[in-house]
N, CA, C and O atoms as a MOPAC input file, in Angstrom:
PM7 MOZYME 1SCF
protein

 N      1.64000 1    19.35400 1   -11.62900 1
 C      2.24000 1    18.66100 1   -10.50900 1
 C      1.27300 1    17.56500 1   -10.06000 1
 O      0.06600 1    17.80500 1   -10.07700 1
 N      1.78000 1    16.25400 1    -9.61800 1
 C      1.32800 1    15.58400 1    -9.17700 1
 C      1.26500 1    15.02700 1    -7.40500 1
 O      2.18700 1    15.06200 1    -6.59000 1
 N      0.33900 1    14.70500 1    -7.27500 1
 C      0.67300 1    14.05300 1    -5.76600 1
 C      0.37600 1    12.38300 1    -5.09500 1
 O     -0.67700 1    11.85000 1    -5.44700 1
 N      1.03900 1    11.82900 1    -4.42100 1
 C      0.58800 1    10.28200 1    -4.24700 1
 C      0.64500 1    10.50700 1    -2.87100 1
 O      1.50500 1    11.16300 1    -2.28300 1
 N     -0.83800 1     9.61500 1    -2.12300 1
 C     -0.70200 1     8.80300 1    -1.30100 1
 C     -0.57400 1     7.54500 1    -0.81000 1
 O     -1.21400 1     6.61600 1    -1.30300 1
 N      0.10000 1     7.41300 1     0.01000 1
 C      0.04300 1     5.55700 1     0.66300 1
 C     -0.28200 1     5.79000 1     1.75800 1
 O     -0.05000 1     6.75300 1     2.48900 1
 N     -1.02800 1     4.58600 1     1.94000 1
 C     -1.94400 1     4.30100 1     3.25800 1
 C     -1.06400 1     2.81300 1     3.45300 1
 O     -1.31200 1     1.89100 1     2.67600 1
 N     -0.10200 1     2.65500 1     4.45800 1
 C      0.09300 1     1.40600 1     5.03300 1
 C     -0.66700 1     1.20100 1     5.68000 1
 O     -0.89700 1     2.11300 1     6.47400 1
 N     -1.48900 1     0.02500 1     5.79400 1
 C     -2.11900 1    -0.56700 1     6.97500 1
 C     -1.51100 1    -2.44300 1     7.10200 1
 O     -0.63300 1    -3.15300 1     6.61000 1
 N     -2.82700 1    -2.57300 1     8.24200 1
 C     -2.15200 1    -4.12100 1     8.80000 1
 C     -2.66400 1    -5.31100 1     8.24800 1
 O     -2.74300 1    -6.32100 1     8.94700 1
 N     -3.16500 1    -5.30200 1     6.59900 1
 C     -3.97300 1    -6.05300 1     5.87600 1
 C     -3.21000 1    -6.02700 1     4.42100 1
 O     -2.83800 1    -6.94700 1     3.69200 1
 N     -3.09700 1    -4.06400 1     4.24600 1
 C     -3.42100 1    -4.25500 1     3.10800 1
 C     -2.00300 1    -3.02700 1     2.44800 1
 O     -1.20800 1    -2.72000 1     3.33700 1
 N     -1.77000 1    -2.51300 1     1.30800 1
 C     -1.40000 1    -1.29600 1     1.39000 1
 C     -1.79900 1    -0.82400 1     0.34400 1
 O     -1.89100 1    -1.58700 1    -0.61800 1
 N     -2.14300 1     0.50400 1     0.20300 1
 C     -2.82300 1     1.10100 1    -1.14500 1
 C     -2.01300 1     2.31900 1    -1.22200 1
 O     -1.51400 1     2.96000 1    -0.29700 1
 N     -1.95700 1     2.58500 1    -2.84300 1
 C     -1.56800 1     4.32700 1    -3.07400 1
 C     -2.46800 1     4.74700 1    -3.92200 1
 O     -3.55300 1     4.17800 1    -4.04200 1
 N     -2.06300 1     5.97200 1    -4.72600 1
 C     -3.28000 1     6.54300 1    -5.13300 1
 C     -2.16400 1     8.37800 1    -5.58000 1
 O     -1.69100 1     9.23200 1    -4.83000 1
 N     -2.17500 1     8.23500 1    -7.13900 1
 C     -2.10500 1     9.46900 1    -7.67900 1
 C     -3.24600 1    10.93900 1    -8.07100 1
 O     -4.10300 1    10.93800 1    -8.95500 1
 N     -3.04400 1    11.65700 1    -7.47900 1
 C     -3.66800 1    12.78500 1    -8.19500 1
 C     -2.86600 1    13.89200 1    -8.81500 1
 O     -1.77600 1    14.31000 1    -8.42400 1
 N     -3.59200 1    14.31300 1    -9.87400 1
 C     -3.01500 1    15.53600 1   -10.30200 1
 C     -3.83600 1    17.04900 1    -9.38500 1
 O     -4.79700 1    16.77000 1    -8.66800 1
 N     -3.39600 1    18.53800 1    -9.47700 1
 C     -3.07200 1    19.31100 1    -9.15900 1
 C     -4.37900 1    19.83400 1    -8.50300 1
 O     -4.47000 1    20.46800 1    -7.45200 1
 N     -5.48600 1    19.39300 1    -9.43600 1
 C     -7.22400 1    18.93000 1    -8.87100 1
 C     -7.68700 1    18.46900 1    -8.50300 1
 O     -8.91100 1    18.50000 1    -8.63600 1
 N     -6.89500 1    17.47300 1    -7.55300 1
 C     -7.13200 1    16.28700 1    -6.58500 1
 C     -7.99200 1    15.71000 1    -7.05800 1
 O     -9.01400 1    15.42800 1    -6.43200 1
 N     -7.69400 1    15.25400 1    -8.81600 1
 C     -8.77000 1    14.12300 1    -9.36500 1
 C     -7.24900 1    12.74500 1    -9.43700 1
 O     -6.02400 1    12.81500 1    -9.53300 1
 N     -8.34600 1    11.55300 1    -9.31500 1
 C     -7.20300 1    10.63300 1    -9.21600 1
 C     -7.51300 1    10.19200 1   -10.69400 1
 O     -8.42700 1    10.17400 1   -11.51700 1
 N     -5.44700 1     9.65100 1   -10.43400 1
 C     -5.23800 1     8.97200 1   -11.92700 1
 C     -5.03600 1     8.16500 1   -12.13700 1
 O     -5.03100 1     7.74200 1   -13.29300 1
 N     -4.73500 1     7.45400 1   -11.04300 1
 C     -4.52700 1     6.00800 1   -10.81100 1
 C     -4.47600 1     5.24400 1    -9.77000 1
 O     -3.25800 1     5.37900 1    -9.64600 1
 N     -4.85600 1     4.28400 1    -8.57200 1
 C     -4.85500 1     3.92800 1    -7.57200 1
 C     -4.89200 1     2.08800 1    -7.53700 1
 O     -5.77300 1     1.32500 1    -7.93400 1
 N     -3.80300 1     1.85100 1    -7.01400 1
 C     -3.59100 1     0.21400 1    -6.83800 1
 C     -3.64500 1     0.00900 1    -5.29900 1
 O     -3.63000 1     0.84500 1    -4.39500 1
 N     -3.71200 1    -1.37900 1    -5.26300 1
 C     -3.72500 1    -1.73800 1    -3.64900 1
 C     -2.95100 1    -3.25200 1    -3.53900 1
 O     -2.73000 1    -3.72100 1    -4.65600 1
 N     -2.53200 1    -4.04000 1    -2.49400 1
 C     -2.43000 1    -5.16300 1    -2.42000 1
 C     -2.52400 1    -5.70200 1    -0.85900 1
 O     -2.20800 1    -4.92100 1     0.03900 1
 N     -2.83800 1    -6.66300 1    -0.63200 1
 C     -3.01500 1    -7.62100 1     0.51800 1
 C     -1.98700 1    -8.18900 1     0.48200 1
 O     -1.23700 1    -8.56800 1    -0.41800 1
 N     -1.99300 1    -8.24400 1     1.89400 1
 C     -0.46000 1    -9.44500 1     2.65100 1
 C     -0.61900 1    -9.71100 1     4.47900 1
 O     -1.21600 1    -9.07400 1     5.34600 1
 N     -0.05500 1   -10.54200 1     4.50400 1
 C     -0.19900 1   -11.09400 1     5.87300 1
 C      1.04200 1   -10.53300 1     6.82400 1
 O      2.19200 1   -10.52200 1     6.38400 1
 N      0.75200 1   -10.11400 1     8.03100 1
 C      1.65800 1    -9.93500 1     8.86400 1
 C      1.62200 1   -11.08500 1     9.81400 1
 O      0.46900 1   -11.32200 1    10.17500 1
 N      2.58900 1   -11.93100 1    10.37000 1
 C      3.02300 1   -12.66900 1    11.69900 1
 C      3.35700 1   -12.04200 1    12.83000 1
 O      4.34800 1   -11.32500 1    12.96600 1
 N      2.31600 1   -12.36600 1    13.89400 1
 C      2.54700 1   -11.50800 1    15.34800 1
 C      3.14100 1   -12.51700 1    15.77900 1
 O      2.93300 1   -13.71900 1    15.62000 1
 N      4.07800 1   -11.81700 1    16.47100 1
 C      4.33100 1   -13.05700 1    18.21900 1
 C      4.47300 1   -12.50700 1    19.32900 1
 O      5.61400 1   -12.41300 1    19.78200 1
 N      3.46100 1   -12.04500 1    19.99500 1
 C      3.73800 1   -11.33200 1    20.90000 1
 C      3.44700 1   -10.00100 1    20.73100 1
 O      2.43100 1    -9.41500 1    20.35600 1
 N      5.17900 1    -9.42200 1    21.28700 1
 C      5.05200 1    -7.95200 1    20.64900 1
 C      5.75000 1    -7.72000 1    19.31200 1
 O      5.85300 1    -6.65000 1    18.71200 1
 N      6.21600 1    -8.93600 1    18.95300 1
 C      7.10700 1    -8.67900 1    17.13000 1
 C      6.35500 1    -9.22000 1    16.33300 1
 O      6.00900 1   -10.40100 1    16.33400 1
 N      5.96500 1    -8.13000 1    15.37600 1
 C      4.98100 1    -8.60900 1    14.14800 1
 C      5.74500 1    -8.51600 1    12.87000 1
 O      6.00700 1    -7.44500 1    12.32200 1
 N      6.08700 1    -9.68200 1    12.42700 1
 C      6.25100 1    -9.58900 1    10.71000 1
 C      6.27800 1    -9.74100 1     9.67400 1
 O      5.39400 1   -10.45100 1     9.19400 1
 N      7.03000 1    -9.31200 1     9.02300 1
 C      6.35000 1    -9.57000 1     6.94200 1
 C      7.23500 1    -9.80000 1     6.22300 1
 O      8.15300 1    -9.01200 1     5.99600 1
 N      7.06800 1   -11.38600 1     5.53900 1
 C      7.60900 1   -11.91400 1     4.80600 1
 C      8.06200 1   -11.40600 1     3.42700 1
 O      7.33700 1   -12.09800 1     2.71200 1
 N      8.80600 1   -10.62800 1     2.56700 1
 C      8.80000 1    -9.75900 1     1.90600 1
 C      9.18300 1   -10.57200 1     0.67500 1
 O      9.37900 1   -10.04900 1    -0.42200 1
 N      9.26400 1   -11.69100 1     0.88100 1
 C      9.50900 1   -13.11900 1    -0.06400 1
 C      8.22700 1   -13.62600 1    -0.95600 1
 O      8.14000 1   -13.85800 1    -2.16200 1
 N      6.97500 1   -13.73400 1     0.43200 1
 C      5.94800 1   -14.07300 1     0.41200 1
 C      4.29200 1   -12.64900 1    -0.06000 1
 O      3.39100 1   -12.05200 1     0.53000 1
 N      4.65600 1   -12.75200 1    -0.96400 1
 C      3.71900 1   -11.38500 1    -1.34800 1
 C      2.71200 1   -11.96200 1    -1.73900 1
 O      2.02200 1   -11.14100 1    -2.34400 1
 N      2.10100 1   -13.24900 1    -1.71500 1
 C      1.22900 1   -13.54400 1    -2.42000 1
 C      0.90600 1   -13.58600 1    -3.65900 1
 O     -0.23400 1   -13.91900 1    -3.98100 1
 N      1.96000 1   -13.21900 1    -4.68700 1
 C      1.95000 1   -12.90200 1    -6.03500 1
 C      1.76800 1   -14.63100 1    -6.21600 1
 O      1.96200 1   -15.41000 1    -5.28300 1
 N      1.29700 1   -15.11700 1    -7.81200 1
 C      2.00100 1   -15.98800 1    -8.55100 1
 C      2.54800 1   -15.87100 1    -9.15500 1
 O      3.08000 1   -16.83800 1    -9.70100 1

């Protein structure tokens, strides 16, 4: 059995597989920008920063 976490945060988001020995098997991450205004913050889901 396997298990994944994700960590959303306000930069970045990462996951991260382990198997059953909580050794990891694989873990990616990516950066992106959120737009505040105020109290509405948001994310361009267009704009990922990819090329």
């Amino acid at each position: 059995m396997n298990f994944m976490g994700i960590d959303i945060g306000t930069t970045s988001i990462k996951t991260a597989v382990f198997d059953e020995k909580l050794e990891e098997k694989i873990s990616l991450s990516a950066d992106y920008t959120l737009d505040a205004h105020g109290d509405i913050v948001e994310f361009d889901g267009e704009n990922t920063g990819r090329s």
